[in-house]
Coordinates of C-alpha atoms in Angstrom, one line a residue:
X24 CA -12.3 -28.2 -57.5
X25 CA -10.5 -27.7 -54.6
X26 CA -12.3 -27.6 -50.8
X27 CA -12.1 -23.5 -51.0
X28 CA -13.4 -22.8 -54.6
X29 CA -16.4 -25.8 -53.1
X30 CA -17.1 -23.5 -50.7
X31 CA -16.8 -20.1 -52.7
X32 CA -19.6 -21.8 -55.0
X33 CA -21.8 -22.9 -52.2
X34 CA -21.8 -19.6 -50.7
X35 CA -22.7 -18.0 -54.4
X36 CA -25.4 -20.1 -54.9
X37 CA -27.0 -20.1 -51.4
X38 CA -27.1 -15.6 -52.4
X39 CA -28.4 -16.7 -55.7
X40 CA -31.2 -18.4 -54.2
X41 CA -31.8 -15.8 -51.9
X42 CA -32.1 -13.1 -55.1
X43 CA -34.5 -15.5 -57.2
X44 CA -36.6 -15.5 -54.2
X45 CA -36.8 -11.8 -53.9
X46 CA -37.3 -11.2 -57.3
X47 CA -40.3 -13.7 -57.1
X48 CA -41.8 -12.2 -54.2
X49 CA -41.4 -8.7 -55.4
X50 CA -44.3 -7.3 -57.5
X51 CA -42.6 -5.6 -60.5
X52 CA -39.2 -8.3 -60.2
X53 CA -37.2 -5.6 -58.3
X54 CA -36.7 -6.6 -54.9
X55 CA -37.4 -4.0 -52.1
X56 CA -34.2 -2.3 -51.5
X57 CA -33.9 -2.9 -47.9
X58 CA -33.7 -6.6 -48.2
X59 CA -31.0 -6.3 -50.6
X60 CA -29.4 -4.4 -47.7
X61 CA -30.1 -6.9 -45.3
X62 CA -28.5 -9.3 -47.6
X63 CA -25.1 -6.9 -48.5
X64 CA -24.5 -6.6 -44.7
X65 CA -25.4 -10.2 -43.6
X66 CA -22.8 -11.6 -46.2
X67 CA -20.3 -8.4 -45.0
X68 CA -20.8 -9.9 -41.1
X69 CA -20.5 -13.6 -42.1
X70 CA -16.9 -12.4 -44.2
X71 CA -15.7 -10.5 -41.0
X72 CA -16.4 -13.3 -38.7
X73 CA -14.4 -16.0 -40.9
X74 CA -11.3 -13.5 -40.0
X75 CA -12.3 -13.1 -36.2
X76 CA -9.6 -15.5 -34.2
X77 CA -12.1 -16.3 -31.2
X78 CA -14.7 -17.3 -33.8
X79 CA -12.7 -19.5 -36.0
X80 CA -10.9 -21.4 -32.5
X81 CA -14.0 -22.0 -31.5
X82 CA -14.7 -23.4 -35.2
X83 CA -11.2 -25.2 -35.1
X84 CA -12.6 -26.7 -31.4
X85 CA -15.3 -28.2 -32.2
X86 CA -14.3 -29.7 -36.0
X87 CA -11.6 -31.4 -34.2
X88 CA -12.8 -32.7 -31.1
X89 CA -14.6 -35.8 -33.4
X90 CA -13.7 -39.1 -31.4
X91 CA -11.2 -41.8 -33.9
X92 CA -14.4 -44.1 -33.4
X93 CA -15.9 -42.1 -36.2
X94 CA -15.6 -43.3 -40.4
X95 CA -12.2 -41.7 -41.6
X96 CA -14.6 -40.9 -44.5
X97 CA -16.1 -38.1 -42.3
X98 CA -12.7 -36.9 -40.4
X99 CA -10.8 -36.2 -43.6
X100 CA -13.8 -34.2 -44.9
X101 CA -13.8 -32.3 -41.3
X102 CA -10.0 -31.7 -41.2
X103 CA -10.6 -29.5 -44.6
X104 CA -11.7 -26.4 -42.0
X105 CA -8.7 -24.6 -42.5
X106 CA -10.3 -23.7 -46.4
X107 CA -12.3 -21.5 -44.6
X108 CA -10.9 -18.7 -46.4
X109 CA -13.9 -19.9 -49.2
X110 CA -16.5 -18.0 -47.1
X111 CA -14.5 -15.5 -46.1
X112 CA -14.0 -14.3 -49.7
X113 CA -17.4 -16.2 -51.2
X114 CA -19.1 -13.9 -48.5
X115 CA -17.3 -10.8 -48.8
X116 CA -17.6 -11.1 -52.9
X117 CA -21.2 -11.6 -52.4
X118 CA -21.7 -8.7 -50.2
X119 CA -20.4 -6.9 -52.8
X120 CA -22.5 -7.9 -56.0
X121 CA -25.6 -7.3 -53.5
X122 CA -24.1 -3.6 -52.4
X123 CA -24.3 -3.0 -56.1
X124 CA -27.8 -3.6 -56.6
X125 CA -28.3 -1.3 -53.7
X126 CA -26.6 1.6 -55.0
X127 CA -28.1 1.1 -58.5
X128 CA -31.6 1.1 -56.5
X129 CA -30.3 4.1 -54.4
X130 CA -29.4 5.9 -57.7
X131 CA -33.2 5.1 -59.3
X132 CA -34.3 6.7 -56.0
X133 CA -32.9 9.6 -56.0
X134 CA -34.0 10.1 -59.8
X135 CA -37.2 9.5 -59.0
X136 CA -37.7 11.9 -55.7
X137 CA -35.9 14.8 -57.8
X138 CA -33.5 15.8 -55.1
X139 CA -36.3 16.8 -52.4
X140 CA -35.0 14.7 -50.0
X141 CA -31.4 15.6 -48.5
X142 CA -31.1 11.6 -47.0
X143 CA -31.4 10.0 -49.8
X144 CA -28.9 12.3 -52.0
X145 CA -26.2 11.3 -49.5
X146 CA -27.6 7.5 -48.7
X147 CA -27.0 7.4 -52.8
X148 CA -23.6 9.1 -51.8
X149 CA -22.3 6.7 -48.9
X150 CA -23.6 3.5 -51.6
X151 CA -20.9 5.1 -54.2
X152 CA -18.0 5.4 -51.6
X153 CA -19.0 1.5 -50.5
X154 CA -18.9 0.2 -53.6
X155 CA -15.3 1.9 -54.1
X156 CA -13.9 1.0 -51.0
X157 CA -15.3 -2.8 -52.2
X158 CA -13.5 -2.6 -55.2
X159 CA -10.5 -1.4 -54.5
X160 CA -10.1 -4.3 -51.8
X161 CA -11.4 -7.2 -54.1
X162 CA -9.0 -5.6 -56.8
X163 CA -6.0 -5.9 -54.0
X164 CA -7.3 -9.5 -53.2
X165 CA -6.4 -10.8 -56.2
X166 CA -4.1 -14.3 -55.7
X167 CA -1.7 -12.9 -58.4
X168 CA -2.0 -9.2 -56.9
X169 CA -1.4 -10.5 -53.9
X170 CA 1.4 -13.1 -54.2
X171 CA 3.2 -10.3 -56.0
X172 CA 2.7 -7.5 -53.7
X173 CA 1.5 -8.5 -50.5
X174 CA 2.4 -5.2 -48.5
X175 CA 0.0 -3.0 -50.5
X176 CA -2.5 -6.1 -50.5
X177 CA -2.8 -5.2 -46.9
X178 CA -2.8 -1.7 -46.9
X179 CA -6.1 -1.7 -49.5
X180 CA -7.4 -4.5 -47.5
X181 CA -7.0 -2.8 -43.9
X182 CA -7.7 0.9 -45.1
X183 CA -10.3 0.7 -47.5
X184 CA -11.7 -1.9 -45.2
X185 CA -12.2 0.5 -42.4
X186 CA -13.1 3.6 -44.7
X187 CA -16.0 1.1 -45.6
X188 CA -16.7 0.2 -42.0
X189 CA -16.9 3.8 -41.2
X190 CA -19.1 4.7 -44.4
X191 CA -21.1 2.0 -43.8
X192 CA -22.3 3.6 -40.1
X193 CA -23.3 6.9 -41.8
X194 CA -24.9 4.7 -44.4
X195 CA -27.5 3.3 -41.8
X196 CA -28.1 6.4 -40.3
X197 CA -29.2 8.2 -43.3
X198 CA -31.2 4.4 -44.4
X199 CA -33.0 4.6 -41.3
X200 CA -33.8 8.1 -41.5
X201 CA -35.4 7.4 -44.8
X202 CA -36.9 4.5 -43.7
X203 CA -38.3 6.4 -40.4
X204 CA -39.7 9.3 -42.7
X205 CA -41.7 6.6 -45.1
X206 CA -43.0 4.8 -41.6
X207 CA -43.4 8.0 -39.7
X208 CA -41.6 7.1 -37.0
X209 CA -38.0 8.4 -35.5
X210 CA -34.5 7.4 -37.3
X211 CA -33.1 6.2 -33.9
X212 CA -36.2 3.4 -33.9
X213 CA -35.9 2.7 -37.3
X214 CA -32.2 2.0 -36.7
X215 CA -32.5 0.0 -34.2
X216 CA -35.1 -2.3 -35.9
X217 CA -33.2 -2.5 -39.0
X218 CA -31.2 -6.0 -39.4
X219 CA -28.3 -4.1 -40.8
X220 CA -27.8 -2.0 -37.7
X221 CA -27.2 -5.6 -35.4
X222 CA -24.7 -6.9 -38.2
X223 CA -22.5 -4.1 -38.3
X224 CA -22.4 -3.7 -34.6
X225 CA -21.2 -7.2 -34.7
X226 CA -18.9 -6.3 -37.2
X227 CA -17.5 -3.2 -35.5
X228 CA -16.8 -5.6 -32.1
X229 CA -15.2 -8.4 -34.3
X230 CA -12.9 -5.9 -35.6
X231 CA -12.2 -3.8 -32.6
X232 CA -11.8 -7.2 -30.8
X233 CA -8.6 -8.0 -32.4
X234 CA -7.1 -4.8 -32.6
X235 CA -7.9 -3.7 -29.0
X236 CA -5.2 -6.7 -28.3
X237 CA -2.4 -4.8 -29.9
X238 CA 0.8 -5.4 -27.7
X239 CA 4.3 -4.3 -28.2
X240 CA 6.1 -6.9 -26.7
X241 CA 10.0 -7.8 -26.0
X242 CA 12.0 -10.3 -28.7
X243 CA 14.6 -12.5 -27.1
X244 CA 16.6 -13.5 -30.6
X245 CA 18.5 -16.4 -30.8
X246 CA 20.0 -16.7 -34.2
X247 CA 20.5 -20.1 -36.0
X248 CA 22.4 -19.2 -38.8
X249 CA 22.6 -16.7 -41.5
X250 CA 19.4 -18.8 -43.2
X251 CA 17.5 -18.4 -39.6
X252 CA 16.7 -17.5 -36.5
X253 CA 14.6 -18.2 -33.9
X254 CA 12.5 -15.0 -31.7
X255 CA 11.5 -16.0 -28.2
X256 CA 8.9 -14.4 -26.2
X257 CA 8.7 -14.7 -22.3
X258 CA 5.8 -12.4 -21.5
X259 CA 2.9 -15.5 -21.6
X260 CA 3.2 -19.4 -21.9
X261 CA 1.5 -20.6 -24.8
X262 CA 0.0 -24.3 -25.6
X263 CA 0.6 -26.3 -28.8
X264 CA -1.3 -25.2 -32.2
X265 CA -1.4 -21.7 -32.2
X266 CA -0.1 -19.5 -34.4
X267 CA 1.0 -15.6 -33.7
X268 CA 1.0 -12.5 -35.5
X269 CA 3.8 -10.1 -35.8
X270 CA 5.2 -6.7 -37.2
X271 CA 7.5 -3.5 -36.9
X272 CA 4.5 -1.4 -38.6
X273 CA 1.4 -2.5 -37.2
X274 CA -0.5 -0.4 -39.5
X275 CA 1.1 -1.5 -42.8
X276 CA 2.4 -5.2 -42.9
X277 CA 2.3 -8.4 -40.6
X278 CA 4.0 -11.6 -40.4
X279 CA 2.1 -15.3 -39.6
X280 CA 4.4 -17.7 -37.3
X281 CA 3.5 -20.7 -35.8
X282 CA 4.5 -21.4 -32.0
X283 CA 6.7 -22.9 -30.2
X284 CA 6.5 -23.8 -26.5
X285 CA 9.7 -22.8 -24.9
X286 CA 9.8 -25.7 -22.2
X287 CA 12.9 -25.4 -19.5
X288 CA 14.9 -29.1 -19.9
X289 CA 15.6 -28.8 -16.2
X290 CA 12.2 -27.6 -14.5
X291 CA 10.4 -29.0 -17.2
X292 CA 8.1 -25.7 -17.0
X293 CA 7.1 -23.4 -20.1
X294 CA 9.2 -20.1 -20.0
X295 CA 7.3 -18.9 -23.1
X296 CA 7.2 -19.6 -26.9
X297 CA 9.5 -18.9 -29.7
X298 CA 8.7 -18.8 -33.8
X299 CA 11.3 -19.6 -36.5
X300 CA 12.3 -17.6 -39.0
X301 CA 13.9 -18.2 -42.0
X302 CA 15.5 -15.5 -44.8
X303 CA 12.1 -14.9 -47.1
X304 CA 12.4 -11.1 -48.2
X305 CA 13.0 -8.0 -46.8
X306 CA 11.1 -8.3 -43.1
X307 CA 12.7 -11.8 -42.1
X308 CA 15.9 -10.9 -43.2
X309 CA 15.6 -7.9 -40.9
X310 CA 14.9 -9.9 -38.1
X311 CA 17.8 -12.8 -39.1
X312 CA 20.3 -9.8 -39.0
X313 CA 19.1 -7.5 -36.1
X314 CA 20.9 -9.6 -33.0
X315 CA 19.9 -7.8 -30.1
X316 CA 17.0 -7.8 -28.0
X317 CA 14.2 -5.7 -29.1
X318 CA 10.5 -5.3 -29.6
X319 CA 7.9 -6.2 -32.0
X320 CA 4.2 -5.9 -31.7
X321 CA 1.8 -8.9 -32.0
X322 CA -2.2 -8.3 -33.0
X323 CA -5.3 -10.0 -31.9
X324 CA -5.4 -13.7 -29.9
X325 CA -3.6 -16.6 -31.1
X326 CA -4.9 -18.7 -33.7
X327 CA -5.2 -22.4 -34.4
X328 CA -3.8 -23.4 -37.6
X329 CA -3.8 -26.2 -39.8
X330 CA -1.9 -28.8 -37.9
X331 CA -5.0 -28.7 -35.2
X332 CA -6.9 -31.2 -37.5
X333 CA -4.0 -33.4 -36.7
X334 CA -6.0 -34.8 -33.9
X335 CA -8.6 -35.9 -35.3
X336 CA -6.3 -39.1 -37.0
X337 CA -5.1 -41.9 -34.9
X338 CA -1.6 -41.6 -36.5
X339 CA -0.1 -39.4 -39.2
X340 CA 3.2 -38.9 -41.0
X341 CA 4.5 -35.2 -41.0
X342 CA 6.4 -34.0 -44.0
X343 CA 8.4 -30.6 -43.8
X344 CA 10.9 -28.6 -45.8
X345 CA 13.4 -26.2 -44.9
X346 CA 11.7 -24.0 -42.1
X347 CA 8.2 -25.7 -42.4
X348 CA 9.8 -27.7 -39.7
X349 CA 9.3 -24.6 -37.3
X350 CA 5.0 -25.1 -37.5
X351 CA 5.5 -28.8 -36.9
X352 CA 7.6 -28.2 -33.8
X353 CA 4.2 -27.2 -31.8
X354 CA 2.7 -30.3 -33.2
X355 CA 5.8 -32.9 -31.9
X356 CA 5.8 -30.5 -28.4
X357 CA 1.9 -31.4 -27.9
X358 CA 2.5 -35.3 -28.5
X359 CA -0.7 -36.2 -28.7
X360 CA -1.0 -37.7 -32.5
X361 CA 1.8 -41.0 -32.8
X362 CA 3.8 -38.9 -35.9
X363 CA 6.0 -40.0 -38.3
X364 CA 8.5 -37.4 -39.5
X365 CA 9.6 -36.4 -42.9
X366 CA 12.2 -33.1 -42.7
X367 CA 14.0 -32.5 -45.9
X368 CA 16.1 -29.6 -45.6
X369 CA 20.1 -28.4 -46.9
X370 CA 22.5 -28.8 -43.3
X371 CA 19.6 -29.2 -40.8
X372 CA 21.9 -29.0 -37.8
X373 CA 23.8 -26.2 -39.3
X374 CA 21.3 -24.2 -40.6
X375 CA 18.5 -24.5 -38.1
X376 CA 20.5 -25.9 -34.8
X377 CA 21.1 -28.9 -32.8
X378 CA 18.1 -28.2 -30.9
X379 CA 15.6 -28.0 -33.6
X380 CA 17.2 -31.5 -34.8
X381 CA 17.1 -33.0 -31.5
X382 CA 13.2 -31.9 -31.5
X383 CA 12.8 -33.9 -34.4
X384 CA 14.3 -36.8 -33.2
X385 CA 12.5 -36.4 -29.5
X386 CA 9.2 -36.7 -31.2
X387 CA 10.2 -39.6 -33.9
X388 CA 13.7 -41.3 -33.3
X389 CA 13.5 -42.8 -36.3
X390 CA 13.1 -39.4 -38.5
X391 CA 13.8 -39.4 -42.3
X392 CA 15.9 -35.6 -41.9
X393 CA 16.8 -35.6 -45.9
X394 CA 20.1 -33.3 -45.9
X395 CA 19.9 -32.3 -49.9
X396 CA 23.6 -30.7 -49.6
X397 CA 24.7 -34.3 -49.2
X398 CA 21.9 -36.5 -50.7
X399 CA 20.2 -34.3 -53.6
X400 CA 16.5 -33.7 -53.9
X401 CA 15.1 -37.2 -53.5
X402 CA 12.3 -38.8 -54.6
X403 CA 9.5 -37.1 -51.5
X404 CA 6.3 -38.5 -52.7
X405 CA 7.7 -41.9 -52.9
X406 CA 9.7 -41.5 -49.5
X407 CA 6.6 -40.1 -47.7
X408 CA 3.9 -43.0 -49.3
X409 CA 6.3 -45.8 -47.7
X410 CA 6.4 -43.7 -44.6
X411 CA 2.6 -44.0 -44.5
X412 CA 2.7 -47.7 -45.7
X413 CA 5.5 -48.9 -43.0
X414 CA 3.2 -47.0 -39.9
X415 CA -0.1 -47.1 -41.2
X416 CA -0.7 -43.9 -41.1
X417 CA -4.8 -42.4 -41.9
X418 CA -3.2 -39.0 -43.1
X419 CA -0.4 -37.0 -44.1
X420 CA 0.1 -33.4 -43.0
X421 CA 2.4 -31.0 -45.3
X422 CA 4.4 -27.8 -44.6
X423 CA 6.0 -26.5 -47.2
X424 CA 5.9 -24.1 -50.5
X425 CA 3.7 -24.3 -52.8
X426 CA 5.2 -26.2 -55.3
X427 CA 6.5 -29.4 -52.8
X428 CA 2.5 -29.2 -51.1
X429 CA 0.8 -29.6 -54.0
X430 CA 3.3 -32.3 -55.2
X431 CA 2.9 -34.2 -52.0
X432 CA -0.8 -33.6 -51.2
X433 CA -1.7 -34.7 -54.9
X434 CA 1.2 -37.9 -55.0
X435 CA -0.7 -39.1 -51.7
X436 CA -4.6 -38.3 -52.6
X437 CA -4.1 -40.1 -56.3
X438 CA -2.9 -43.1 -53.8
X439 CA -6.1 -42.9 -51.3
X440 CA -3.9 -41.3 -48.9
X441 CA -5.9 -38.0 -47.0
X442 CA -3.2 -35.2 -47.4
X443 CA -3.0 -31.7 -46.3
X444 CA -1.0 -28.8 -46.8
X445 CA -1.6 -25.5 -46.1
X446 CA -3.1 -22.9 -49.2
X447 CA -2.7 -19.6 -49.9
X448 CA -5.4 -18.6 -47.9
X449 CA -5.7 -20.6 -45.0

């Protein structure tokens, strides 16, 4: 019952209630095959917009500009917004199970006009290539599909999504031109009035948006060890709480990073930011090995990320392993959130650098940095609850695998402690 699969069934039964109400309305309990249309394409927009970055800041914004004067009962709810993925997928798997109704109402329409009409053999036509294209990217969606082979997650996703973009234009031209012939009145009109028409357009921009950003831009590599490294970029300055995308094949795989301000110690002045990189397959070994200076390209705008919601306690305590601590650098640059720090790593100075570790300790001097070459695993859940005990802390944040965020996240709710730790998804 976690905050995403809340909102996945939210979104599911808002379109349920929307399909007993056309059924009702409709005379013989099929509803009119342009609503179902309207209802494919509105859930198709609301999915694309849920992956736009200048919609979800502006999301991030306002969630976490709440004042500490409100309950914390209603800012630990509000910090959830990173599970937005839930309407992104409870939207897209919506549009969908509508799309399918269309193109079984498209294929009874056909039957019935006996092939007079060329525009409805190839509306029927563009329905069957949707619904493909649909399939093939919910099949590649799959968390186990996509854990497991997250490279050709993305191709389906990216290709098949834009096969279904492009199909989906043709689709509304031949709709309207049915639609025109019915009303007698042109297919450009009926276009125009159709709500599907608006929410593709949207679509399209939301789309093109990101990708019209495209930059190839120069990597300044400064490697930390044989574990990690640490890519700096000097072409733009950029603030606390974003995050960066970045690849070698912009068309096939990308790479999620957190930023970090580069700040001069002397001048005081931001140079540029930097990510961290640790050995995690193929791609960030690449980049761990590949010393020289070089270029990589970097899609769409930055992007808040989890941490953001940080703001919205008085005081938290911030737990990281191994190179979560690069995410949680952005958050100690910004110092705007008093933050306790948890880092439990193997050789933190050795591994990630003296600077990293002197980060830590700028931001809390009094830093738990758990070396487990030296001192073993520890007991976390127990070492991060007296954390929050010994500074009162409203909420604890959590960037790590899998495994040690659930562990924490659950250790600290089952104690009334808010936690959270970034999912699969956010």
């Amino acid at each position: 019952a976690s905050s995403y699969r809340k909102t996945f069934a939210l979104i599911f039964t808002v379109n349920l209630a929307v399909f007993v109400s056309l059924v009702a309305k409709a005379p013989n309990g099929r509803p009119n095959q342009r609503d179902i249309g309207t209802a494919a394409s509105a859930n198709l927009l609301a999915a694309i917009l849920f992956r736009q970055e200048n919609f979800l800041n502006v999301i991030y914004e306002i969630v976490s500009s709440a004042p500490h004067s409100w309950p914390i009962r209603i800012r630990k709810r509000l910090a959830k917004v990173f599970h937005y993925g839930g309407v992104h997928s409870g939207c897209g798997v919506a549009a969908v199970v509508w799309y399918i109704m269309y193109t079984v109402e498209s294929t009874i329409l056909l039957v019935e006009d006996k092939n007079i009409h060329g525009d409805i053999l190839a509306n029927m036509v563009c329905s069957w290539v949707l619904v493909t294209m649909f399939f093939v990217i919910l099949a590649g969606a799959h968390p186990w599909f996509r854990r497991n082979y997250h490279d050709y997650f993305e191709a389906f996703h990216r290709f098949a999504g834009w096969t279904a973009l492009l199909t989906f234009w043709i689709h509304n031209v031949f709709s309207a031109a049915i639609t025109g012939r019915e009303n007698g009145e042109s297919t450009g009109l009926a276009l125009i009035k159709s709500p599907s028409f608006w929410t593709i357009l949207i679509s399209t921009f939301c789309t093109l948006l990101s990708w019209s950003r495209l930059r190839l831009r120069k990597v300044y590599p400064e490697k930390l060890s044989e574990h990690a490294t640490r890519l700096h970029f000097r072409y733009a300055g950029m603030p606390s709480f974003y995050g960066v995308k970045l690849s070698d094949k912009p068309l096939l795989e990308w790479h999620a990073f957190a930023t970090i301000p580069d700040v001069d110690e002397t001048t005081g002045k931001t140079t540029g930011f930097s990510v961290v990189v640790s050995n995690a397959g193929d791609w960030t070994s690449k980049q761990i090995n590949a010393a020289g200076e070089r270029k990589l390209w970097i899609r769409g705008n930055p992007l808040h990320g989890l941490l953001y919601t940080s703001r919205l306690f008085k005081n938290i305590v911030l737990v990281a392993t191994g190179s979560g601590i690069g995410p949680c650098l952005s958050l100690m640059h910004a110092n705007v959130t008093p933050t306790r720090v948890y880092w439990s790593t193997r050789d933190p100075a050795k591994v990630y650098g003296e600077g990293v570790v002197r980060a830590v300790k700028k931001a809390d001097p009094n830093a738990v940095i758990w070396n487990t070459s030296t001192q073993g695993r520890g007991t976390i859940v127990q070492s991060v609850y007296e954390l929050v005990k010994e500074s009162n802390a409203e909420a604890v944040f959590v960037i790590s695998n899998p495994k040690v965020t659930d562990l924490v996240v659950f250790g600290m709710q089952s104690r009334g402690v808010p936690a959270y730790g970034a999912i699969f998804d956010s």
